[in-house]
GROMACS .gro file of C-alpha atoms in nm:
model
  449
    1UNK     CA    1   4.914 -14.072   1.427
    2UNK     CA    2   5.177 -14.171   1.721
    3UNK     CA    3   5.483 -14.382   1.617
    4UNK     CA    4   5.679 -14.568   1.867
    5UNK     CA    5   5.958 -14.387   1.769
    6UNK     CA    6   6.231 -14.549   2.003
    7UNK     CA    7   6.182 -14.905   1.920
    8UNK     CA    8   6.184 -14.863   1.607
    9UNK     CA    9   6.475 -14.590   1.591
   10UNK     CA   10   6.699 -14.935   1.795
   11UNK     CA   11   6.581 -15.131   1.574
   12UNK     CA   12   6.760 -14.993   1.298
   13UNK     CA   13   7.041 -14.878   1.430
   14UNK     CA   14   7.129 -15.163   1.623
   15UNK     CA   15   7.044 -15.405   1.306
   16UNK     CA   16   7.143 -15.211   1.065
   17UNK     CA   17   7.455 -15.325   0.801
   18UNK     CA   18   7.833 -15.308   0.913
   19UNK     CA   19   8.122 -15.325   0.757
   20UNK     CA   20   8.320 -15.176   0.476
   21UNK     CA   21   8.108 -15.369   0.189
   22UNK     CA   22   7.782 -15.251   0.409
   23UNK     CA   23   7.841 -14.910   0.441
   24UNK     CA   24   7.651 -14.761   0.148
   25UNK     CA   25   7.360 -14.981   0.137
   26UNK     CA   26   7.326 -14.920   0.540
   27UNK     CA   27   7.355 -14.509   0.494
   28UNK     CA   28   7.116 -14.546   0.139
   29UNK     CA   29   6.871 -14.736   0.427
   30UNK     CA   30   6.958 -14.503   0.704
   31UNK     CA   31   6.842 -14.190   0.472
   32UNK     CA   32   6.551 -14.350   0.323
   33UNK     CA   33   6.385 -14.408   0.695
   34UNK     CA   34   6.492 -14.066   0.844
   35UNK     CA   35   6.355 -13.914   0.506
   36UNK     CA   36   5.993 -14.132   0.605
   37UNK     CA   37   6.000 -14.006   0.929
   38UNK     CA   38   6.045 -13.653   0.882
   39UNK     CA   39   5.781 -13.689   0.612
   40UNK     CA   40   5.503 -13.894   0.849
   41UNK     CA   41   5.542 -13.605   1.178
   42UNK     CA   42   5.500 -13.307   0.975
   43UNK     CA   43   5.239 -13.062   1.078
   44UNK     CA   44   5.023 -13.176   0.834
   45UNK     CA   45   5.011 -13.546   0.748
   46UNK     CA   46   5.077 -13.606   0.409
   47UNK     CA   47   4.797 -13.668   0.114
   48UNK     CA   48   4.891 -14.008   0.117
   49UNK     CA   49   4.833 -14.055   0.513
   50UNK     CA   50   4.463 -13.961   0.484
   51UNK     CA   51   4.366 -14.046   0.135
   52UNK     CA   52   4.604 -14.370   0.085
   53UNK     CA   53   4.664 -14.213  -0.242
   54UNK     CA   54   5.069 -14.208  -0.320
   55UNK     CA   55   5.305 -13.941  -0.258
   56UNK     CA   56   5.368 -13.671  -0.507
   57UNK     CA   57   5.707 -13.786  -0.730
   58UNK     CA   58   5.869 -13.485  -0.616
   59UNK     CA   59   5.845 -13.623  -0.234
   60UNK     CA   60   5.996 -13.976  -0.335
   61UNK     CA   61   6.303 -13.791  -0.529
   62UNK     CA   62   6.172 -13.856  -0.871
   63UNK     CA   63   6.001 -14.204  -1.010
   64UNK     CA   64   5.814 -14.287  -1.324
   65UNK     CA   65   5.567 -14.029  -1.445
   66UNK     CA   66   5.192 -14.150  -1.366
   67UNK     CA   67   5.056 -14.358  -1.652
   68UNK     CA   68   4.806 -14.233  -1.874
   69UNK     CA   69   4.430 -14.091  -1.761
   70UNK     CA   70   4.572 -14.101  -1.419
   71UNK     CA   71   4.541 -13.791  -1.181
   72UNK     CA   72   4.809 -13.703  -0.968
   73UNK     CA   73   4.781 -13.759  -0.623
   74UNK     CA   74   4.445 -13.979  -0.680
   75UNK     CA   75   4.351 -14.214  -0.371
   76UNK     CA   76   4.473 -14.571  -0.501
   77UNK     CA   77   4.274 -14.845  -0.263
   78UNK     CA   78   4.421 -14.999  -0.005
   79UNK     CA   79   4.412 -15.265   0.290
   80UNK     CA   80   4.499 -15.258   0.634
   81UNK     CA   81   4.730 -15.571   0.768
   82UNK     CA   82   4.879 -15.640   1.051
   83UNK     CA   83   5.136 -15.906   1.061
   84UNK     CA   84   5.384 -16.060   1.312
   85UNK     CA   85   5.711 -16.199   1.152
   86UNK     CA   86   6.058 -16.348   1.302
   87UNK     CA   87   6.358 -16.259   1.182
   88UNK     CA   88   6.718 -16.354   1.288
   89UNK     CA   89   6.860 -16.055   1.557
   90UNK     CA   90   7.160 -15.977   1.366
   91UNK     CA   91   7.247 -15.672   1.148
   92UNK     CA   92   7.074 -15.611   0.856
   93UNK     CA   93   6.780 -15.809   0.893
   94UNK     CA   94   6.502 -15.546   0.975
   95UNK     CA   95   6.661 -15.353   0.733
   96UNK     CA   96   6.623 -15.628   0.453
   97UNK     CA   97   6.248 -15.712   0.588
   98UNK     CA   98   6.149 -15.370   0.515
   99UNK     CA   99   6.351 -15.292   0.179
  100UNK     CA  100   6.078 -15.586   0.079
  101UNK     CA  101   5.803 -15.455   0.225
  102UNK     CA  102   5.884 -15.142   0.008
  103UNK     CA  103   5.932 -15.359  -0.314
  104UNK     CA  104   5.549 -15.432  -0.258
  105UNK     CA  105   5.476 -15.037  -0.169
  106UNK     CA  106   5.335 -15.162   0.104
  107UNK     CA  107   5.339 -14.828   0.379
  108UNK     CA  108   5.462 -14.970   0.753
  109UNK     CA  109   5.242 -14.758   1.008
  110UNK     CA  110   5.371 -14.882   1.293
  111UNK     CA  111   5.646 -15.136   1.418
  112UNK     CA  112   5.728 -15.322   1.770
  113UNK     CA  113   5.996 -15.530   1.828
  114UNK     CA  114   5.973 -15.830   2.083
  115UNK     CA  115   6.312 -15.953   2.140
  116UNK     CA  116   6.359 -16.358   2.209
  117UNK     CA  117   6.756 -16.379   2.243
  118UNK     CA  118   6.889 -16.501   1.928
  119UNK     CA  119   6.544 -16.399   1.753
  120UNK     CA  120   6.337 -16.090   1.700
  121UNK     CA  121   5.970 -16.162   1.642
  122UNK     CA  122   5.867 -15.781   1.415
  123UNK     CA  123   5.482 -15.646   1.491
  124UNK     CA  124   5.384 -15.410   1.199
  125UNK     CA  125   5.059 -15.237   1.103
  126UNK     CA  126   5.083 -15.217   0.758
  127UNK     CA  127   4.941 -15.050   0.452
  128UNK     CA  128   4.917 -15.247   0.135
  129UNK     CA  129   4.749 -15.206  -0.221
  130UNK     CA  130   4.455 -15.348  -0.227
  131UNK     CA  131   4.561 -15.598  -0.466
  132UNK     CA  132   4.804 -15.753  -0.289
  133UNK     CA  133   4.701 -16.045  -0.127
  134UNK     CA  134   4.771 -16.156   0.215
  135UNK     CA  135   4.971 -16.466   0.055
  136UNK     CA  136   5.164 -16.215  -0.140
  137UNK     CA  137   5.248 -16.051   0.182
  138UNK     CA  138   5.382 -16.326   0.351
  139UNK     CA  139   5.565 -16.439   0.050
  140UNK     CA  140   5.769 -16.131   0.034
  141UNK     CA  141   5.839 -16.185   0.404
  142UNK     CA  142   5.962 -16.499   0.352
  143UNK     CA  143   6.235 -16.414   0.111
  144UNK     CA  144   6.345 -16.132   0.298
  145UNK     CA  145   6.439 -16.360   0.602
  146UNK     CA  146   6.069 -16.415   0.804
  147UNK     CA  147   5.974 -16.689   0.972
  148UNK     CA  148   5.618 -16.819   1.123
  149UNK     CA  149   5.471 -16.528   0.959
  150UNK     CA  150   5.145 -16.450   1.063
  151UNK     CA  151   4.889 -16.218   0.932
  152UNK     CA  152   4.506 -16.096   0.967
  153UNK     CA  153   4.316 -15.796   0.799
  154UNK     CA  154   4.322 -15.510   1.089
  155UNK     CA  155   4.087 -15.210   1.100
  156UNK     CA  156   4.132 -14.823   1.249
  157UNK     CA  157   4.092 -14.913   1.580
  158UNK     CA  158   4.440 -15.087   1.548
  159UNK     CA  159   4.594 -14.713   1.444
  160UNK     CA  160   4.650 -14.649   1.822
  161UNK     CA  161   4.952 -14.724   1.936
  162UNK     CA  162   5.062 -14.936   2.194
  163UNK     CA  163   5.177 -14.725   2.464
  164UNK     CA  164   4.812 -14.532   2.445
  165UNK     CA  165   4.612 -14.839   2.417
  166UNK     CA  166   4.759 -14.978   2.655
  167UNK     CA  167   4.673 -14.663   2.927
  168UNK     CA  168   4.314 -14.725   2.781
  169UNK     CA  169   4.295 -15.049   2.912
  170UNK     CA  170   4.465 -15.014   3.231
  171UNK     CA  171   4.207 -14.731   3.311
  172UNK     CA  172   3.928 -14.990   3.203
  173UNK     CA  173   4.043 -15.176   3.439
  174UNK     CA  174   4.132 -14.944   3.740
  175UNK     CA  175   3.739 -14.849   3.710
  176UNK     CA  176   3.568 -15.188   3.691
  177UNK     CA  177   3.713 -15.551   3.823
  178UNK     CA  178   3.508 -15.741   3.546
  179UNK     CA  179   3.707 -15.559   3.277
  180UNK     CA  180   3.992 -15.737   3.383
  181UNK     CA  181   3.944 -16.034   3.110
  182UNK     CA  182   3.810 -15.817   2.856
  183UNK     CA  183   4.117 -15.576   2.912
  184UNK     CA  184   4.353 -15.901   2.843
  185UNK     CA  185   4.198 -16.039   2.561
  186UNK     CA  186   4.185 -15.672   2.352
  187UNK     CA  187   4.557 -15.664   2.458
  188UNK     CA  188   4.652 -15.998   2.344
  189UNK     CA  189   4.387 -15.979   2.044
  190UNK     CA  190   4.214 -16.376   1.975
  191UNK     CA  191   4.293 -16.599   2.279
  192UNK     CA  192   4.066 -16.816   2.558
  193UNK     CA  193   4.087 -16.678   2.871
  194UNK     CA  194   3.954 -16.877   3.183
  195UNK     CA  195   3.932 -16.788   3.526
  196UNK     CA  196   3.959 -17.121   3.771
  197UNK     CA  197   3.886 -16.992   4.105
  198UNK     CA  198   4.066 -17.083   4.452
  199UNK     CA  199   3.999 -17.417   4.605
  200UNK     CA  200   3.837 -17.330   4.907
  201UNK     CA  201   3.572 -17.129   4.722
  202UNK     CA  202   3.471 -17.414   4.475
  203UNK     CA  203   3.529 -17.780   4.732
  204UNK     CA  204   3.748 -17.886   4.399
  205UNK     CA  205   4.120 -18.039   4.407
  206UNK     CA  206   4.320 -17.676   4.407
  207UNK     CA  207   4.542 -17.543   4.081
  208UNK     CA  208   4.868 -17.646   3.987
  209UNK     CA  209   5.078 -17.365   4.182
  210UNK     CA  210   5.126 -17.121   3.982
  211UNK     CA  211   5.414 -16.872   4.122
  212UNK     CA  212   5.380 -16.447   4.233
  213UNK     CA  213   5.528 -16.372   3.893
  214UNK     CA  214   5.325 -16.621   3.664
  215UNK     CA  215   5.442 -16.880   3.413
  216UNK     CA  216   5.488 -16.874   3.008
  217UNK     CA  217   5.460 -17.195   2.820
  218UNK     CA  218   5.424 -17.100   2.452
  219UNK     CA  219   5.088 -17.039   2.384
  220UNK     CA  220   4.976 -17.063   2.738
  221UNK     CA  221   5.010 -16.804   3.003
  222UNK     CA  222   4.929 -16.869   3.363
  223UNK     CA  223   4.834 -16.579   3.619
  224UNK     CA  224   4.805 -16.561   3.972
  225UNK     CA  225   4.460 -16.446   4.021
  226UNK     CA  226   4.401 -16.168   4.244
  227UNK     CA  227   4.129 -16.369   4.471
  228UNK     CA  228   4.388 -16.670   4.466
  229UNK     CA  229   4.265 -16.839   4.143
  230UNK     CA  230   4.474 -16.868   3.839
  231UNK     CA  231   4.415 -16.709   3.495
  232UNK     CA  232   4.472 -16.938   3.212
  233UNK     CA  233   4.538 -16.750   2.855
  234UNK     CA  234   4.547 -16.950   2.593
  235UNK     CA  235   4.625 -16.822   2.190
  236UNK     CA  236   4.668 -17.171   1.971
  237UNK     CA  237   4.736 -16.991   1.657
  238UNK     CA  238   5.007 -16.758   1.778
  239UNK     CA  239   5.313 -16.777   2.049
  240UNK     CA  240   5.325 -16.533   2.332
  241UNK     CA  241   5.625 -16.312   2.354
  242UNK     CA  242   5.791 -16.191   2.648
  243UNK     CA  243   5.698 -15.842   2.612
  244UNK     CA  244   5.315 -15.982   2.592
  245UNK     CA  245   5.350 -16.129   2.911
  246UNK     CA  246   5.482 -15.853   3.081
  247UNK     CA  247   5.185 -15.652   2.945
  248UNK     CA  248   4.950 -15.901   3.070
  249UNK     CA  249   5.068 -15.962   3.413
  250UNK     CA  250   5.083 -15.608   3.464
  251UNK     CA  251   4.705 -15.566   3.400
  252UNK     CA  252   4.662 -15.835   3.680
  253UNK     CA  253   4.922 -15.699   3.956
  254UNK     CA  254   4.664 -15.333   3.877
  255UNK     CA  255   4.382 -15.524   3.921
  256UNK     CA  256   4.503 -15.738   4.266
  257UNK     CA  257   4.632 -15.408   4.406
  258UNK     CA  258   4.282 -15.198   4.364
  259UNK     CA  259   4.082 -15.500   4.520
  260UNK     CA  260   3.738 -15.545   4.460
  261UNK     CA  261   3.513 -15.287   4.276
  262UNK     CA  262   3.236 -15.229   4.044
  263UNK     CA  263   3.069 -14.881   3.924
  264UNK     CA  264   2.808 -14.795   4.163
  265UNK     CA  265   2.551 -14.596   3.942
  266UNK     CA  266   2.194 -14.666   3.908
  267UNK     CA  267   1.913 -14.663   3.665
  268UNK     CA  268   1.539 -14.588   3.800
  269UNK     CA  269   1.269 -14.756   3.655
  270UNK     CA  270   0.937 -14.652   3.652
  271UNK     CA  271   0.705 -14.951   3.603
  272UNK     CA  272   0.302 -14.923   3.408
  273UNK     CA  273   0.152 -14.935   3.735
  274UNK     CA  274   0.349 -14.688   3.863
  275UNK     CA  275   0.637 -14.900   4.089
  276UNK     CA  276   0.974 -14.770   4.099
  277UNK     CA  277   1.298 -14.973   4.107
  278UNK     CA  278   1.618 -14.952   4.025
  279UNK     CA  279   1.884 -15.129   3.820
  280UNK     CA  280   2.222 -15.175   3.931
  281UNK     CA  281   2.522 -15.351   3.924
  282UNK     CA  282   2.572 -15.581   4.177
  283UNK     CA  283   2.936 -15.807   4.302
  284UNK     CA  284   2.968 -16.078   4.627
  285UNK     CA  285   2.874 -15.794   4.828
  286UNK     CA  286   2.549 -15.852   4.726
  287UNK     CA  287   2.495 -16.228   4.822
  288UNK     CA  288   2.275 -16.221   5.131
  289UNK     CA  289   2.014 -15.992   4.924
  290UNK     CA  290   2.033 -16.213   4.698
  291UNK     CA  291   2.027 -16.587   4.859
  292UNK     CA  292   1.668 -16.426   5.008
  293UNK     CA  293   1.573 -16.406   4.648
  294UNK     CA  294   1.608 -16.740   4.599
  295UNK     CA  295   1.427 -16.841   4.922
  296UNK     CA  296   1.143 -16.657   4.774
  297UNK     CA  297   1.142 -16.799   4.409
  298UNK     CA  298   0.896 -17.099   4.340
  299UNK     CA  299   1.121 -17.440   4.259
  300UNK     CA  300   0.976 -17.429   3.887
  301UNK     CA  301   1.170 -17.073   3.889
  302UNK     CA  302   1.467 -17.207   4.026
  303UNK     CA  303   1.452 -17.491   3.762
  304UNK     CA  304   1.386 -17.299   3.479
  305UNK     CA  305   1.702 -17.104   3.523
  306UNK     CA  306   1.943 -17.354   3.682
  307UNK     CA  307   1.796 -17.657   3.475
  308UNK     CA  308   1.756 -17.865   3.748
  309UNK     CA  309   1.728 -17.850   4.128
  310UNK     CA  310   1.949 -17.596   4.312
  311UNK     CA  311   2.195 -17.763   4.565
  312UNK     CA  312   2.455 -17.559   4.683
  313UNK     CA  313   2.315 -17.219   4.668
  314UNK     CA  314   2.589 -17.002   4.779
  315UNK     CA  315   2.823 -17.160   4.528
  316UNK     CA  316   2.639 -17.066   4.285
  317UNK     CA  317   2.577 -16.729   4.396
  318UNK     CA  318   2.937 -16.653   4.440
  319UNK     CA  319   3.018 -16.748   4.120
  320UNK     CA  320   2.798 -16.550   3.954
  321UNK     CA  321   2.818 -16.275   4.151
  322UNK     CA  322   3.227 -16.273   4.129
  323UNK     CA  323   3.345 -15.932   3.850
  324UNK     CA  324   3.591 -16.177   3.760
  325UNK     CA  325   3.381 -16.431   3.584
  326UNK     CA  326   3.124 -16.170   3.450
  327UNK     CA  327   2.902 -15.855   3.556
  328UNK     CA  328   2.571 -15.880   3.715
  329UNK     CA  329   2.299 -15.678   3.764
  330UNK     CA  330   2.041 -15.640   4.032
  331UNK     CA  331   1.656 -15.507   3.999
  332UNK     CA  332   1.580 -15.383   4.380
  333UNK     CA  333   1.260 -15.236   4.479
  334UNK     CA  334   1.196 -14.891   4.691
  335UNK     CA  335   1.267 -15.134   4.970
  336UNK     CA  336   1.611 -15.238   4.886
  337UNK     CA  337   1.468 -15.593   4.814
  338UNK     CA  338   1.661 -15.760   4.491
  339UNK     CA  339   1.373 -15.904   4.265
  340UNK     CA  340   1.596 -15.977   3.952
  341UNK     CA  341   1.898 -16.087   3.875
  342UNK     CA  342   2.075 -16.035   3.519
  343UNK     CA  343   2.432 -16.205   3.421
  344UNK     CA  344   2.667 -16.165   3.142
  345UNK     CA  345   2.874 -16.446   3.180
  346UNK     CA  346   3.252 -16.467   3.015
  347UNK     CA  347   3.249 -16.828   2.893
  348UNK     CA  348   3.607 -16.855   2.733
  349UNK     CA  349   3.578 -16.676   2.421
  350UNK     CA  350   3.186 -16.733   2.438
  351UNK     CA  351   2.942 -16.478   2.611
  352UNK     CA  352   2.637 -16.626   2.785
  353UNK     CA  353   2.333 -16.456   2.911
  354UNK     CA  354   2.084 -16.529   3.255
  355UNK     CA  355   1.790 -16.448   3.410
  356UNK     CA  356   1.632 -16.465   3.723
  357UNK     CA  357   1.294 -16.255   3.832
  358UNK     CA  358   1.103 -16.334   4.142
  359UNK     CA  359   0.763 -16.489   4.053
  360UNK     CA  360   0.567 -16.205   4.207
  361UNK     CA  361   0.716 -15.938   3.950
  362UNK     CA  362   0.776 -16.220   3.615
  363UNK     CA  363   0.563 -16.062   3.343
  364UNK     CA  364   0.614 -15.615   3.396
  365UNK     CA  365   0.868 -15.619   3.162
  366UNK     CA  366   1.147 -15.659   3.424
  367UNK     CA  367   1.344 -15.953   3.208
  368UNK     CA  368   1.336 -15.732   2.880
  369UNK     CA  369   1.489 -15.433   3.025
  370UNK     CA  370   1.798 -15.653   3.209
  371UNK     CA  371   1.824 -15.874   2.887
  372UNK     CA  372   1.874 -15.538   2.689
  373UNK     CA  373   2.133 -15.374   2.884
  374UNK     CA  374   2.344 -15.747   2.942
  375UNK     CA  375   2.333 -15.765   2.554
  376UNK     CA  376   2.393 -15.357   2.557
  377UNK     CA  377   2.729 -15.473   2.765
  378UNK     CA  378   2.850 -15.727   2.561
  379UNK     CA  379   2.842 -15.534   2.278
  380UNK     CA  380   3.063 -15.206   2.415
  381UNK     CA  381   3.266 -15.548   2.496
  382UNK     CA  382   3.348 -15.616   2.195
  383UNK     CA  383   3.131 -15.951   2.169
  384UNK     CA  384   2.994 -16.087   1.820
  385UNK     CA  385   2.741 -16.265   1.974
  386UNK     CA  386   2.579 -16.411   2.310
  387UNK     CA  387   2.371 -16.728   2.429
  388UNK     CA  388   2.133 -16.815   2.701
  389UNK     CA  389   2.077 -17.162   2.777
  390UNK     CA  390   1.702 -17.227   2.903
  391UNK     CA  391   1.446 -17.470   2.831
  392UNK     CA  392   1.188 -17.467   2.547
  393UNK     CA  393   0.857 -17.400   2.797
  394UNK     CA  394   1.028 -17.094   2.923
  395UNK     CA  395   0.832 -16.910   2.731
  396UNK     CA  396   0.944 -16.579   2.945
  397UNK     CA  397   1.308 -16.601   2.860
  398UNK     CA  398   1.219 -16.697   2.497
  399UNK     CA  399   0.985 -16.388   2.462
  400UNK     CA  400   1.295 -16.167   2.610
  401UNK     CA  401   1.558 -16.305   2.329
  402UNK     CA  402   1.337 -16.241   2.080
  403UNK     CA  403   1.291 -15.885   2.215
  404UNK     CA  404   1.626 -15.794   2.119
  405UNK     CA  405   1.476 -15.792   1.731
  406UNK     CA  406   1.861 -15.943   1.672
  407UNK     CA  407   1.907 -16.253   1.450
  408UNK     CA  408   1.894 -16.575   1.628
  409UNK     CA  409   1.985 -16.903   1.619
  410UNK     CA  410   1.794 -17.184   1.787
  411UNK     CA  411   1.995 -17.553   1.916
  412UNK     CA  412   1.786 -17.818   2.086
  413UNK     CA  413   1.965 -18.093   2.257
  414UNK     CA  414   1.800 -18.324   2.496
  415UNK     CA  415   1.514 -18.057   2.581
  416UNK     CA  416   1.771 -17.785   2.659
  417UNK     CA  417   1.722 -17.450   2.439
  418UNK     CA  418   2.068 -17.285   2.348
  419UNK     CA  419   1.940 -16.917   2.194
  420UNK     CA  420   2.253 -16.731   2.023
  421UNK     CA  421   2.185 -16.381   1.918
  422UNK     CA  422   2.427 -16.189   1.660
  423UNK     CA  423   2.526 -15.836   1.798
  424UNK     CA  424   2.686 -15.737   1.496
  425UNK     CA  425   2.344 -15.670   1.306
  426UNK     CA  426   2.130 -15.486   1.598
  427UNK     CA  427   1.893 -15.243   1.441
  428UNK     CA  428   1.916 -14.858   1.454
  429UNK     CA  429   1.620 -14.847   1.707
  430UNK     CA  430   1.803 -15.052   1.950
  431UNK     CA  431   2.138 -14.893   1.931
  432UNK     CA  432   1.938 -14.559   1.963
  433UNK     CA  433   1.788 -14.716   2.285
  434UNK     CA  434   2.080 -14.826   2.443
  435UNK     CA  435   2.221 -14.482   2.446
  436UNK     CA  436   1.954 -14.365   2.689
  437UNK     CA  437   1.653 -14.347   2.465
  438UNK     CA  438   1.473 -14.646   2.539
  439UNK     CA  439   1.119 -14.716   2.633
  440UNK     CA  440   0.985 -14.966   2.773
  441UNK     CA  441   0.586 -15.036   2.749
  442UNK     CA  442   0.549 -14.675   2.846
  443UNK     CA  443   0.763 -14.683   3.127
  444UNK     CA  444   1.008 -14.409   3.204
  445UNK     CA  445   1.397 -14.421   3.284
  446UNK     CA  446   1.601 -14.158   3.474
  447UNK     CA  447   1.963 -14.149   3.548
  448UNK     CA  448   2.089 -14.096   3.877
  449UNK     CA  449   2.440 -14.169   3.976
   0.00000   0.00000   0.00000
């Protein structure tokens, strides 16, 4: 596994102990971490980097035998953490954080350092017996100096480090505008992300300026919007740093320089009766097509799926239509003629799901398939969970949620029907499905980019 070597390579030499009553302790420290790193970027990782088991004694420079009836080398449980600390930027205090961290045998896999000035808030992944506690963590933080510690269980997908990840998302983004939230809230891990778009395209009182280069207010981060909007990130629970805000408005100045753009592949669908059409995404470009959609939809349609009458059409269109508030896709017939419309919606940290299907082709099937691949989205997302918000005598968009064969929760309030379906517990059949699988009532689907 990659370690950001130079980060943490400063970090220890700049921080380290001075001074004549220092020196020992510092070199003792010094040896100890150049002795871990040779150790970690071997050609072969270490037993105890793939079985969490501990090294032999012979690699720590001696240590008590093993107890009694235990093997040698035998995996020993273990957790992953990862935990942001602040510690005073002088000498000697990364050094002390991590002597304690040792004290616990508690294995650092990675480290970043986001320097505030007089401060230095510390970013580890960490390895710790199983049986130490997230409490005991942060209490052995605490006396070695840490402040506003903060710590969650991680999992592997947090082994990649943050130069690569952050390449991953940056490519995400480069491909497809609507990753651009998505992107940002991986990056900045549990945070509300809202997109408030420019006055002129919503008749509302305009944004607080926001400035080219953005603004940092603790736990709020303001963007500039590519289309002229702002991007509001919020993270209650957790400061930003610098460093995360560079990150972050780096994503955006990559997404404002590429312009619009969403993947232009296409699924063919083969209906029973023998009708093809195809599924697609679909952006702003799309909006006449689709405004004759709506010309064409019966007003009980329209109110089904808007929950009341329809004013301002084009509004609406453009904001659903917009990559940066969500991904849509389009159902068009041999004709080029848009029929359906499917949205996956980013609501702040929520997901929500929509339909709309032209009265002459409601009941082939057509809502099932869009509702499939929308949820099919959300989960290579990263979602736990969507909603759709209909009414309980639409019995069509109902019928689709409870397609998904995905546990659901049903809220009435004041005859609206708020659906939620769990992603995290979608069946083998489905996941098999949605990796090009699927059938659909005996209907047939090609590829063709």
């Amino acid at each position: 596994m990659s370690r950001e070597m130079p980060d943490t390579t400063r970090a220890f030499q700049n921080r380290s102990p001075q001074g004549g009553s220092g020196r020992e302790p510092a070199a003792r420290l010094t040896a100890a971490f150049h002795s871990w790193w040779a150790r970690r970027h071997g050609h072969a990782p270490p037993a105890s980097d793939t079985g969490g088991g501990p090294p032999p004694a012979s690699d720590t420079g001696g240590g008590p035998p093993p107890a009694a009836g235990a093997v040698r080398g035998a995996p020993v449980e273990s957790t992953l953490w990862r935990m942001r600390t602040t510690v005073r930027d002088e000498p000697g205090a990364l050094a002390a954080l991590c002597t304690a961290l040792a004290g616990e045998d508690v294995d650092i896999l990675s480290l970043q350092t986001h320097p505030l000035g007089t401060a230095t808030v510390d970013e580890f992944l960490l390895r710790a017996p199983a049986g130490l506690s997230g409490t005991g963590l942060t209490a052995a933080v605490s006396g070695a100096g840490g402040t506003g510690t903060w710590i969650e269980r991680a999992d592997a997908h947090d082994l990649v480090d943050a130069p690569t990840r952050m390449l991953g998302l940056a490519t995400r983004t480069a491909l497809d505008a609507a990753e651009l939230p998505l992107a940002l809230r991986q990056l900045l891990g549990r945070c509300t992300i809202r997109s408030l778009p420019a006055a002129a395209a919503t008749g509302q009182r305009a944004p607080e300026d926001v400035p080219a280069e953005g603004t940092l207010e603790d736990t709020v981060m303001r963007l500039r919007a590519p289309e002229g909007g702002v991007i509001t990130v919020e993270r209650p629970y957790l400061p930003f740093t610098p460093t995360e805000f560079a990150r972050a408005r780096a994503l955006v100045e990559l997404d404002t320089r590429l312009g619009p753009r969403v993947p232009r592949g296409q699924d063919v669908l083969t209906l029973p009766e023998g009708s093809d059409i195809t599924v697609r995404r679909a952006d702003t470009g799309d909006l006449e097509a689709a405004r004759a959609m709506h010309e064409r939809c019966s007003p009980e349609t329209l109110r089904l799926r808007y929950h009341g009458p329809v004013g301002d059409v084009d509004r609406y269109l453009n904001h659903l239509l917009s990559p940066r508030f969500g991904r849509t896709l389009a159902v068009r017939t041999a004709s080029g003629r848009v029929v359906g419309l499917g949205h996956l919606l980013w609501d702040g940290d929520e997901t929500e799901v929509a339909l709309l299907i032209e009265d002459a082709w409601q009941r082939r099937g057509i809502g099932g398939e869009l509702l499939a691949r929308l949820v099919a989205m959300a989960g290579e997302a990263g979602c736990a969970h969507v909603y759709a918000v209909t009414q309980a005598s639409n019995t069509g968009m109902v019928a689709a949620m409870r397609g998904l064969e995905l546990p659901l929760d049903y809220q009435i309030e004041e005859g609206t029907l708020v659906i939620t379906a769990r992603l995290d517990q979608r069946p083998a059949r489905r996941v098999r499905e949605e990796h090009g699988e699927r059938e659909h009532g005996g209907s047939r689907i090609g590829h063709r980019s």
